[in-house]
PDB file of C-alpha atoms in Angstrom:
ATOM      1  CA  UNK A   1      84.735  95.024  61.495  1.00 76.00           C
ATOM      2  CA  UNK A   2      81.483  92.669  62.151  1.00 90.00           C
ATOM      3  CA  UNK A   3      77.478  94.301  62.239  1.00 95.00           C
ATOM      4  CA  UNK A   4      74.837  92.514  63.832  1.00 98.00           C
ATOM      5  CA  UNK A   5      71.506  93.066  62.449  1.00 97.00           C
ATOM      6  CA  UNK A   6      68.081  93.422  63.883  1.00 97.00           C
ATOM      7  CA  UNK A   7      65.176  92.575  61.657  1.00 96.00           C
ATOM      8  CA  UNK A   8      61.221  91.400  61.459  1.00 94.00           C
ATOM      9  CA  UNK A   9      61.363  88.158  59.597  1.00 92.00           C
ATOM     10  CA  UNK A  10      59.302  90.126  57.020  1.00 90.00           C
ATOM     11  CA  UNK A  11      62.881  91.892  56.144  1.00 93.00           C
ATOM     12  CA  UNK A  12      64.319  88.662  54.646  1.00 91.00           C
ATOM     13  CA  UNK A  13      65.393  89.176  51.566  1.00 90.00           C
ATOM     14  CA  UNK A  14      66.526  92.567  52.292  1.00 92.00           C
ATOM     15  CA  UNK A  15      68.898  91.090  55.088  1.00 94.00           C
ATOM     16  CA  UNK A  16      70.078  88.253  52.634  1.00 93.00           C
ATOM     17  CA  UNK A  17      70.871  91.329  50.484  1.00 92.00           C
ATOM     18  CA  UNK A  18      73.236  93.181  52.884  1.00 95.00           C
ATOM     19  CA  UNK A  19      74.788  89.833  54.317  1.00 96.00           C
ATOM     20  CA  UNK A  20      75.818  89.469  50.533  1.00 94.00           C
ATOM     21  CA  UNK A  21      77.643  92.412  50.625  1.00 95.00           C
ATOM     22  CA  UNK A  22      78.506  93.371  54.226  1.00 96.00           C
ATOM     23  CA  UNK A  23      80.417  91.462  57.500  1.00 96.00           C
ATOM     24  CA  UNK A  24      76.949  90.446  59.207  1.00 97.00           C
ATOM     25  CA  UNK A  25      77.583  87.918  61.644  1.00 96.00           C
ATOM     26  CA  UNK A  26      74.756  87.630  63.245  1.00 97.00           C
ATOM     27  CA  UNK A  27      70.446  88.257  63.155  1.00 97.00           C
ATOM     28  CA  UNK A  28      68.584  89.367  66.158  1.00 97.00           C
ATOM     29  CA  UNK A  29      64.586  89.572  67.001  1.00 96.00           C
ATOM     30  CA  UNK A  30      63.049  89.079  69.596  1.00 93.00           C
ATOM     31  CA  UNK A  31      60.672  86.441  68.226  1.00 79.00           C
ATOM     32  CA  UNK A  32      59.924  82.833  69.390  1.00 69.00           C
ATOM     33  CA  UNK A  33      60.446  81.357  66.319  1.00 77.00           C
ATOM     34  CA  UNK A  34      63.655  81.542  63.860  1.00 80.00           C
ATOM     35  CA  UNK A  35      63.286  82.902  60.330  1.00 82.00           C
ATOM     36  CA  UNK A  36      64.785  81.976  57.012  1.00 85.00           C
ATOM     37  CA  UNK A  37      67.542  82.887  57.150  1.00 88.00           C
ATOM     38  CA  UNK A  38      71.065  81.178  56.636  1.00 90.00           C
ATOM     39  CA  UNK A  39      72.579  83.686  59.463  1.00 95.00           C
ATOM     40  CA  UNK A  40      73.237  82.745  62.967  1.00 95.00           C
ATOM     41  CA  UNK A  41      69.919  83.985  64.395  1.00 95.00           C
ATOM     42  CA  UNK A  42      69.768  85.255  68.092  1.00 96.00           C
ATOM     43  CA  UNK A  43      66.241  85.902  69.804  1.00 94.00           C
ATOM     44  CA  UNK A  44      68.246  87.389  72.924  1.00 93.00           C
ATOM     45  CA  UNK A  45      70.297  90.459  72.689  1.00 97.00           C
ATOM     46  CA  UNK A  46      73.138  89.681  74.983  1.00 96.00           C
ATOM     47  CA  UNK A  47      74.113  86.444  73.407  1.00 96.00           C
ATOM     48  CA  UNK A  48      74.706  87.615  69.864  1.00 97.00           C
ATOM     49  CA  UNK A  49      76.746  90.555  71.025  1.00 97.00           C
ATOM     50  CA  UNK A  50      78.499  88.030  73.389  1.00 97.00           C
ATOM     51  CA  UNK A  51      78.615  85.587  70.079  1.00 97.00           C
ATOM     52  CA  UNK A  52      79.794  87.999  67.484  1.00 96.00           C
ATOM     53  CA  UNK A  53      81.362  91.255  69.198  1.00 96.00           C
ATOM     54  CA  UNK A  54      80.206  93.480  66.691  1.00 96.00           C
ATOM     55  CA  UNK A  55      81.105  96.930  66.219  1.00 94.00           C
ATOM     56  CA  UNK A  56      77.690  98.578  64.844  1.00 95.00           C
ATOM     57  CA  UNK A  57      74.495  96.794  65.622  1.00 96.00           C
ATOM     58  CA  UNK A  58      71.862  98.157  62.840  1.00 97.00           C
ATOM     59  CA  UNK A  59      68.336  98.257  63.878  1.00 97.00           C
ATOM     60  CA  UNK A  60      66.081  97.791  60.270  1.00 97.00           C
ATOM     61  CA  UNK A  61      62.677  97.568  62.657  1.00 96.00           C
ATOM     62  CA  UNK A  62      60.894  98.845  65.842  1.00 96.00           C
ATOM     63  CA  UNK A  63      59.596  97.424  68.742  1.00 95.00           C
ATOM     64  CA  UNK A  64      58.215  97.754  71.858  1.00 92.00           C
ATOM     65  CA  UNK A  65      61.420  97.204  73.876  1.00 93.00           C
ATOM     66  CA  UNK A  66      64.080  98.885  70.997  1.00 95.00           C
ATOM     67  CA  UNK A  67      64.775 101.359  73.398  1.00 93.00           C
ATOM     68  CA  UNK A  68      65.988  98.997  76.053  1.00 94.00           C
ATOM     69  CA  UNK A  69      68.232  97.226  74.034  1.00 96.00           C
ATOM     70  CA  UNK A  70      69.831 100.785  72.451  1.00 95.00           C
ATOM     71  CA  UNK A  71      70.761 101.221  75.815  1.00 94.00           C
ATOM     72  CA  UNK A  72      72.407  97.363  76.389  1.00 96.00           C
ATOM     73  CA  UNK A  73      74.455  98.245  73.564  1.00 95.00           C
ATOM     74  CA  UNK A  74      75.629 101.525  73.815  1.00 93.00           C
ATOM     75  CA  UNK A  75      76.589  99.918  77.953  1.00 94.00           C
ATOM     76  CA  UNK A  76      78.248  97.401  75.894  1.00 95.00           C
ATOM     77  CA  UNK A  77      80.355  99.792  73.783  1.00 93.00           C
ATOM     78  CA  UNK A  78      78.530  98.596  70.370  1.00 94.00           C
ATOM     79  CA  UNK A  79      77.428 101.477  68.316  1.00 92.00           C
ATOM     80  CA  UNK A  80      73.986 101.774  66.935  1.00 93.00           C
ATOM     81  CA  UNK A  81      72.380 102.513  63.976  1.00 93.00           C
ATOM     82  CA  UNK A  82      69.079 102.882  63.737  1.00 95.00           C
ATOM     83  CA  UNK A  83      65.902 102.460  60.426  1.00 95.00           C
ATOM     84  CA  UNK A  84      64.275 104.934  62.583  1.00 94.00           C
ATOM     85  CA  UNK A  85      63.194 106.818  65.685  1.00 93.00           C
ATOM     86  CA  UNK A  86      63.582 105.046  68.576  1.00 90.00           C
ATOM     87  CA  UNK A  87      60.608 105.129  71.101  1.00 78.00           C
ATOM     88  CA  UNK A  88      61.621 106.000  74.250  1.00 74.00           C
ATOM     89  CA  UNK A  89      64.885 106.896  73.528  1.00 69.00           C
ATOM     90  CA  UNK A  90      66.879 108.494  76.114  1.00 70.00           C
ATOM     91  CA  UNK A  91      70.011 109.367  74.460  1.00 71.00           C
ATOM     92  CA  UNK A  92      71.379 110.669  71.403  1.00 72.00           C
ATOM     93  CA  UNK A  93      72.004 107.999  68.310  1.00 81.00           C
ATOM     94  CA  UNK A  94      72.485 107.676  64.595  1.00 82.00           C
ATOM     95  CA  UNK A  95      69.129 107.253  63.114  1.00 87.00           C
ATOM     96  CA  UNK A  96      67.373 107.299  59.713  1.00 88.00           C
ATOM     97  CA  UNK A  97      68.545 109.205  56.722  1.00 91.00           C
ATOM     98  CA  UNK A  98      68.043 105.948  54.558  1.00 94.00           C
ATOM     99  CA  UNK A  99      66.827 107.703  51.421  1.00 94.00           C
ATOM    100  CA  UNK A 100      69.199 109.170  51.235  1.00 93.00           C
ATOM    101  CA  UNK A 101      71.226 105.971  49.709  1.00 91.00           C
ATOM    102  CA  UNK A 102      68.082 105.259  47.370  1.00 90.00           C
ATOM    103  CA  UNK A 103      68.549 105.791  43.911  1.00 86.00           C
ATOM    104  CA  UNK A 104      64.855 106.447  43.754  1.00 87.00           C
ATOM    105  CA  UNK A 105      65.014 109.892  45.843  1.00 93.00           C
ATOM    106  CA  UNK A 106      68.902 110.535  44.053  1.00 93.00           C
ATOM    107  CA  UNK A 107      67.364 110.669  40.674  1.00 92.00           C
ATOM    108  CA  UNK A 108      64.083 113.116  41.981  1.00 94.00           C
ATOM    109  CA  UNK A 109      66.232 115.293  43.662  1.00 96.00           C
ATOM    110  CA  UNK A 110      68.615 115.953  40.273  1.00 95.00           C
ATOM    111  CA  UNK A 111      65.005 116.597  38.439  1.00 93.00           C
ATOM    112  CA  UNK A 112      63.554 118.501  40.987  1.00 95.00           C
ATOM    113  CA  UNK A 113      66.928 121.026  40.803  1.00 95.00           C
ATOM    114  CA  UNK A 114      66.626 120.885  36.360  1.00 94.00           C
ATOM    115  CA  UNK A 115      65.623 124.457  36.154  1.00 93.00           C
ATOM    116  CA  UNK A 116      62.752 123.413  33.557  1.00 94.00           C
ATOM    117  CA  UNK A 117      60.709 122.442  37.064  1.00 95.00           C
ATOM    118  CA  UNK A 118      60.792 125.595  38.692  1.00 95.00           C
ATOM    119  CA  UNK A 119      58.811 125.992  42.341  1.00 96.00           C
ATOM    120  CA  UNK A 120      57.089 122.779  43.621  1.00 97.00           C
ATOM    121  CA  UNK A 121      53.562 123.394  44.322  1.00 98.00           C
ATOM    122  CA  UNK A 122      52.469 119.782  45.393  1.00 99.00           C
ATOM    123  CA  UNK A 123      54.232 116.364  46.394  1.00 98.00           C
ATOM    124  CA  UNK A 124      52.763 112.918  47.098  1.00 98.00           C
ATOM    125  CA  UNK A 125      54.294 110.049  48.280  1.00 97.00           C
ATOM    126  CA  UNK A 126      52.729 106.422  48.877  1.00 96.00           C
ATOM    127  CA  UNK A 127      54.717 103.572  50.297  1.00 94.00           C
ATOM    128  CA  UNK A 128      54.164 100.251  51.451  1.00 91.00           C
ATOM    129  CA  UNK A 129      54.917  99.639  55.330  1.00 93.00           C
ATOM    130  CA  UNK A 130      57.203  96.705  55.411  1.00 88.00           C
ATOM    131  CA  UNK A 131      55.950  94.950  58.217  1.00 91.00           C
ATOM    132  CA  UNK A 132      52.345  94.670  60.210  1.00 92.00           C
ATOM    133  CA  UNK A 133      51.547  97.072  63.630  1.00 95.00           C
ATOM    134  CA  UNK A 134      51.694 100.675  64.462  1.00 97.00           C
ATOM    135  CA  UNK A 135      55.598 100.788  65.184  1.00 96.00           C
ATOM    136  CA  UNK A 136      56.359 100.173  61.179  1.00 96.00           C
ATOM    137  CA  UNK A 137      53.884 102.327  60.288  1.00 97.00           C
ATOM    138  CA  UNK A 138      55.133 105.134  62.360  1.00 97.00           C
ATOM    139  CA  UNK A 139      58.937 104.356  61.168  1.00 96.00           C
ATOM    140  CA  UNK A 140      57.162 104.265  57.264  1.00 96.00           C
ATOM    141  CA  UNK A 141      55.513 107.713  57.725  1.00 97.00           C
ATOM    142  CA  UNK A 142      58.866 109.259  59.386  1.00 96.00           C
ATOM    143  CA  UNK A 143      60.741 108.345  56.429  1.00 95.00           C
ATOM    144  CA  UNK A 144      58.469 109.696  53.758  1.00 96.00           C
ATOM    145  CA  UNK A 145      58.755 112.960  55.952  1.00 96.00           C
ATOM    146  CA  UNK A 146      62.009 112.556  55.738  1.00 95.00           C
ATOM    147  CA  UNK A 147      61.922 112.051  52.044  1.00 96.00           C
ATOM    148  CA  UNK A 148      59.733 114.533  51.609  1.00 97.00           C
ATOM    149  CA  UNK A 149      61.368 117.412  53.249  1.00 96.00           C
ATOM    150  CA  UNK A 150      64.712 115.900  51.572  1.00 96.00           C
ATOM    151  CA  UNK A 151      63.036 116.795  48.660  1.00 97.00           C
ATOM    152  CA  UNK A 152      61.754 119.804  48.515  1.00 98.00           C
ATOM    153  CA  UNK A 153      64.798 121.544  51.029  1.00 96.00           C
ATOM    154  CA  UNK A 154      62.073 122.270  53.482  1.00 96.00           C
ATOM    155  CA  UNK A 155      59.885 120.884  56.321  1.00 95.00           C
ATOM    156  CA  UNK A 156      56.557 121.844  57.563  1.00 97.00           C
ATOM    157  CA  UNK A 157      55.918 122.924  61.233  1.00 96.00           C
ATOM    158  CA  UNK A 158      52.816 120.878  61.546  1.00 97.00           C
ATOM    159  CA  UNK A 159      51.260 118.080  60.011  1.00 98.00           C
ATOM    160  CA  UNK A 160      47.768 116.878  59.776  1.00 99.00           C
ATOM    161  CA  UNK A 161      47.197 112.982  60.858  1.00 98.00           C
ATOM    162  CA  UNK A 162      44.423 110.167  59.871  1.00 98.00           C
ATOM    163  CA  UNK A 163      44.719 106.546  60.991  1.00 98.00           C
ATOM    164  CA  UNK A 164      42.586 103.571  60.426  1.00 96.00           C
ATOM    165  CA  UNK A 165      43.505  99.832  61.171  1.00 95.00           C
ATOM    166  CA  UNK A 166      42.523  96.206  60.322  1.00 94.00           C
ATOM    167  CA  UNK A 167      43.676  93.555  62.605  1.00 94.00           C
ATOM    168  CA  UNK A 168      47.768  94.726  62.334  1.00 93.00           C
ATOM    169  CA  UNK A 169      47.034  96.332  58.971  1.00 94.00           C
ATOM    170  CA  UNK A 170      47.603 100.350  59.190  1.00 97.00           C
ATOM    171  CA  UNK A 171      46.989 102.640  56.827  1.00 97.00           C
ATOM    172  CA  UNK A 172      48.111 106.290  57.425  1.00 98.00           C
ATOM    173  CA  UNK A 173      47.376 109.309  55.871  1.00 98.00           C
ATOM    174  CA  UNK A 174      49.456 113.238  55.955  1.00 99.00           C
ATOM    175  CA  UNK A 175      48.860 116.141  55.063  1.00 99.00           C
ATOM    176  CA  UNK A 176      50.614 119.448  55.593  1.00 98.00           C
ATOM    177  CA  UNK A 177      51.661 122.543  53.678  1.00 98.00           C
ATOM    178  CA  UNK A 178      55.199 123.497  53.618  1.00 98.00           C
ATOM    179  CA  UNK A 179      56.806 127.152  54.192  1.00 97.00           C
ATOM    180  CA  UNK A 180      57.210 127.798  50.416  1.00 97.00           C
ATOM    181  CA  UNK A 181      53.009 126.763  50.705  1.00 97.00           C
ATOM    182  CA  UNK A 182      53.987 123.730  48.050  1.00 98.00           C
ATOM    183  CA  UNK A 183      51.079 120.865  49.604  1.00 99.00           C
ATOM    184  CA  UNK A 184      52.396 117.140  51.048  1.00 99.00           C
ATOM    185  CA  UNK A 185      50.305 114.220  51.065  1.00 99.00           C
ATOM    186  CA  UNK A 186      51.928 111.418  52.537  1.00 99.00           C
ATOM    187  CA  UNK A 187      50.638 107.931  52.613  1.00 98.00           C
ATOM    188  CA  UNK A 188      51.284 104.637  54.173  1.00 97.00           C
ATOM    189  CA  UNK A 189      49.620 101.239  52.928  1.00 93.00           C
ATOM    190  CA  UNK A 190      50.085  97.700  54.711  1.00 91.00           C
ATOM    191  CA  UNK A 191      51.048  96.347  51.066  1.00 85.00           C
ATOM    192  CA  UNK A 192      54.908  96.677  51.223  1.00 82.00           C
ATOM    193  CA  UNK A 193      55.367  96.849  47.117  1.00 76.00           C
ATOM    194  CA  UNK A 194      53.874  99.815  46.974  1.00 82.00           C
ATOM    195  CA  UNK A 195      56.008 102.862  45.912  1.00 87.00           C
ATOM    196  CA  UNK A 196      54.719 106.013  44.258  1.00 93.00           C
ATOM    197  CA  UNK A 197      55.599 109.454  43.565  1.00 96.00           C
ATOM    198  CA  UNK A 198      54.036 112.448  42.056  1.00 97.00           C
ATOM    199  CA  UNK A 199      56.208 115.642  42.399  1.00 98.00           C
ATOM    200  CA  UNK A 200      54.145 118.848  40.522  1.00 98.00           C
ATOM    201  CA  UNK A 201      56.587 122.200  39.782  1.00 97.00           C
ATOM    202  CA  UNK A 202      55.193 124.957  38.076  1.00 96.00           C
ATOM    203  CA  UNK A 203      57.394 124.208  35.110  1.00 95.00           C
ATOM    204  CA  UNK A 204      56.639 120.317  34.819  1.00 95.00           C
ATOM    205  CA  UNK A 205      55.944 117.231  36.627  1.00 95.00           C
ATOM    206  CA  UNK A 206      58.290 114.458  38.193  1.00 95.00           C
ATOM    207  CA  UNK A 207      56.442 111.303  39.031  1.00 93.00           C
ATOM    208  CA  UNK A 208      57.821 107.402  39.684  1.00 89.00           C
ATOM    209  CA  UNK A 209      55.766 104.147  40.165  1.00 81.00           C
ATOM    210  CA  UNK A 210      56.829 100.856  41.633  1.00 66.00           C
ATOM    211  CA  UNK A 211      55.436  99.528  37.965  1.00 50.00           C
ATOM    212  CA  UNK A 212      57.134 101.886  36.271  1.00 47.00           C
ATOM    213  CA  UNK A 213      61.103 101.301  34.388  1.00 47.00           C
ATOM    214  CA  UNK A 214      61.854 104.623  35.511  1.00 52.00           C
ATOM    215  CA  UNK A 215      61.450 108.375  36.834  1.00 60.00           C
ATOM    216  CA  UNK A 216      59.960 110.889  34.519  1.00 57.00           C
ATOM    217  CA  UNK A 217      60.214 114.798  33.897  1.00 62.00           C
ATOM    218  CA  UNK A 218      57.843 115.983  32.347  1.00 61.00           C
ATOM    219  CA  UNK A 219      57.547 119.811  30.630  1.00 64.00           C
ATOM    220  CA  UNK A 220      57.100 121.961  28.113  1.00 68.00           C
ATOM    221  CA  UNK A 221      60.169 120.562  26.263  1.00 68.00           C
ATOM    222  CA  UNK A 222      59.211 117.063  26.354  1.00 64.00           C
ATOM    223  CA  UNK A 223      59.405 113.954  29.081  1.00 56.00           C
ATOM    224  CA  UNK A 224      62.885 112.947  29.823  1.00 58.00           C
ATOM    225  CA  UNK A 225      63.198 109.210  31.681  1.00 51.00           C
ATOM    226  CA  UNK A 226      65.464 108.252  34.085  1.00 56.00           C
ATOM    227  CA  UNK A 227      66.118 104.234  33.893  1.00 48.00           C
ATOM    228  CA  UNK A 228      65.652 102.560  36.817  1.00 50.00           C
ATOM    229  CA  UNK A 229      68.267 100.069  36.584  1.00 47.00           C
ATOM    230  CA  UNK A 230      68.789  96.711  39.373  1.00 61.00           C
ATOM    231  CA  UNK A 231      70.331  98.536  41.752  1.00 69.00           C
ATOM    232  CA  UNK A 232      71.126  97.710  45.248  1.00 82.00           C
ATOM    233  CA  UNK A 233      68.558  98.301  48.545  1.00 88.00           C
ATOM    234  CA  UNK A 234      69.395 102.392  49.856  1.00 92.00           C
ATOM    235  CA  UNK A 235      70.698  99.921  53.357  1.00 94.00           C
ATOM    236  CA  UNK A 236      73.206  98.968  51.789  1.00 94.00           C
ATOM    237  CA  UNK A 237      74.269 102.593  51.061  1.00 93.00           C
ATOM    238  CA  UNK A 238      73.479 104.131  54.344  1.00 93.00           C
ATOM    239  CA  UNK A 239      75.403 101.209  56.210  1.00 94.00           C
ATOM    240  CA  UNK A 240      78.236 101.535  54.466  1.00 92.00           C
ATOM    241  CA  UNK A 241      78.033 105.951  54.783  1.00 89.00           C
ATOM    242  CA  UNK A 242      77.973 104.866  58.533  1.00 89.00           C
ATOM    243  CA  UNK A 243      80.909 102.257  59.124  1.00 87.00           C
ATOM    244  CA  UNK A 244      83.196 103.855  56.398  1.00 84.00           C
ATOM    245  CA  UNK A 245      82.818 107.832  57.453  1.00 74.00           C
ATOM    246  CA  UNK A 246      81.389 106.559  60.626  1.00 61.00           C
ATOM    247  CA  UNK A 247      78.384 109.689  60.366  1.00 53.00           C
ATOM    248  CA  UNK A 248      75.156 109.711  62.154  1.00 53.00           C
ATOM    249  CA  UNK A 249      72.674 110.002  59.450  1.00 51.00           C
ATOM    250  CA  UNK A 250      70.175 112.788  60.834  1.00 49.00           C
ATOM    251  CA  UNK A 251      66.828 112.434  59.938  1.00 48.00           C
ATOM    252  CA  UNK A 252      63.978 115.083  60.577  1.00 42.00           C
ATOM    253  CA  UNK A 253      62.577 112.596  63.266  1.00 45.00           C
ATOM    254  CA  UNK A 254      64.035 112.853  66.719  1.00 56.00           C
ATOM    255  CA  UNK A 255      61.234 115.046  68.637  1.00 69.00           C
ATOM    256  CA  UNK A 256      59.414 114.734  65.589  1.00 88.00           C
ATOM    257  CA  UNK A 257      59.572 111.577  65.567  1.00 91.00           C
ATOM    258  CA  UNK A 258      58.093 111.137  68.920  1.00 91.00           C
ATOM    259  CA  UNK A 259      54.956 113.638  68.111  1.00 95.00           C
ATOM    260  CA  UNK A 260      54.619 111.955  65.309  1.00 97.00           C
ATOM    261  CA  UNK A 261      53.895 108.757  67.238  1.00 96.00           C
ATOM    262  CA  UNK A 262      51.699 110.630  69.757  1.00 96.00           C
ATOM    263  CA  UNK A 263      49.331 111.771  67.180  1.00 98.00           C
ATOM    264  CA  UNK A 264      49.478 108.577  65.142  1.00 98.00           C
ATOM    265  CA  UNK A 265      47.630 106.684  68.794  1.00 98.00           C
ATOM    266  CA  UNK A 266      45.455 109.714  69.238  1.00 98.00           C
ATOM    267  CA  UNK A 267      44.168 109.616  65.562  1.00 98.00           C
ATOM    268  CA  UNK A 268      43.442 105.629  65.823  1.00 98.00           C
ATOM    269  CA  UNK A 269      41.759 106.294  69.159  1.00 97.00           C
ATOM    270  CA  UNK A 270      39.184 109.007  68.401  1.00 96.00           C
ATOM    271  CA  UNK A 271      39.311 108.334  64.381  1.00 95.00           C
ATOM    272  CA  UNK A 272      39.700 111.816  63.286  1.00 96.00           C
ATOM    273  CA  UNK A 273      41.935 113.525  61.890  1.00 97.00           C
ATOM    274  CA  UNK A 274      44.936 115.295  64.280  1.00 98.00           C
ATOM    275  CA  UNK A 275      46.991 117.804  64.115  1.00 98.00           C
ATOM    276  CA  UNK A 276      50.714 117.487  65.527  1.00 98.00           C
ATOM    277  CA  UNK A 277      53.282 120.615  65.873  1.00 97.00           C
ATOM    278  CA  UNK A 278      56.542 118.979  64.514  1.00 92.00           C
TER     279      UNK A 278
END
């Protein structure tokens, strides 16, 4: 069983990661110029499938022409896994669900169900797209939606949008209020460290920091801390859920997804705030 991987050169270290541990033969982008990496890179789609024959090809990053080459190789009989939504996209595939595998939302989820937390009234979530231009951003604020509705076991039927950019620096900005009324801020920052989450229940508060050791529950009967031990990246997780039990993740992001990239533009464009029906 061989993978081929597509990845920005900005993913690195998190391919090095799953090459470690997984039968990647092979790194595709479609950039000029070859990264750092010690895998055979491929800057054209049909020669790595032609060089390694894999069985999944796993898509960590968008780009303009993602859709095309989901198509060349689901023709070729290679099945796809995808970070995120694809734009475009013209058939069914396996896409997101990547938090899924993170110990991070594993940990929030088994406070957010401690009875001691009750009802959530208010979640925020800031993370750090991992590369520069709209496409990651998009892909970042699908997953915290994701995350987000993960969460709380719910997912709003409309959003509010903001959008500002510098250069291929995007920040973006959500809002929306879920069924149960609990309020969701999301946020996306170009500074790819960034992690943060603030949870508030009516019985106590969960909250985790990129600086912090740890997630935290807070309440009446004291703060109880959840070490954060090295742990390996959620990929590595949701790749392996995918070639072992062979499941399409599903991720609150196929129309969504696209309407979430719609309003995204139309925010940049007239630099107000939009609101999308998800």
């Amino acid at each position: 069983m061989t993978i081929a991987l597509s990845a920005h050169p900005a993913l690195n270290p998190l391919v090095g990661q799953l090459a470690d541990a997984l039968p990647i033969k092979g790194l595709y982008y479609p950039a000029s110029r070859k990264p750092n990496t010690d895998l055979p890179f491929f800057s054209d789609l049909p020669a790595i499938l032609q060089a390694t024959s894999p069985r999944v090809c796993a898509f960590l990053s968008p780009y303009a022409d993602l859709h095309n080459d989901v198509r060349t190789c689901l023709q070729s009989g290679v099945a796809v896994l995808c970070a995120g939504p694809v734009p475009k996209a013209d058939q069914p595939i396996a896409t997101g669900g990547i938090h899924r595998g993170s110990p991070l939302f594993a940990k929030a989820l088994q406070q957010r169900r401690n009875p001691s937390f009750a009802e959530p009234v208010y979640l925020r979530l800031v993370a750090g797209a991992q590369e520069p231009g709209l496409l990651p951003a998009w892909w970042a604020i699908c997953r915290q939606l994701a995350f987000a509705s993960d969460l709380l076991g719910e997912t709003p039927s409309q959003v509010h949008l903001c959008a500002n950019r510098h250069g291929r620096a995007y920040q973006v900005a959500l809002t929306a209020t879920a069924p149960s009324s609990a309020s969701i801020q999301l946020v996306v920052a170009p500074q790819p460290a960034i992690a943060e989450l603030t949870l508030l229940g009516r019985g106590g508060v969960i909250s985790s920091s990129a600086v912090h050791s740890g997630i935290a529950l807070a309440s009446a009967k004291g703060t109880h801390v959840v070490p954060d031990m090295t742990t390996p990246p959620a990929e590595l997780a949701w790749l392996r859920d995918f070639l072992e039990k062979e499941n399409a993740p599903s991720e609150h992001s196929g129309d969504d997804g696209q309407a979430l990239l719609s309003g995204l533009r139309r925010a940049l464009r007239t630099r107000q705030p939009v609101l999308v029906n998800l």
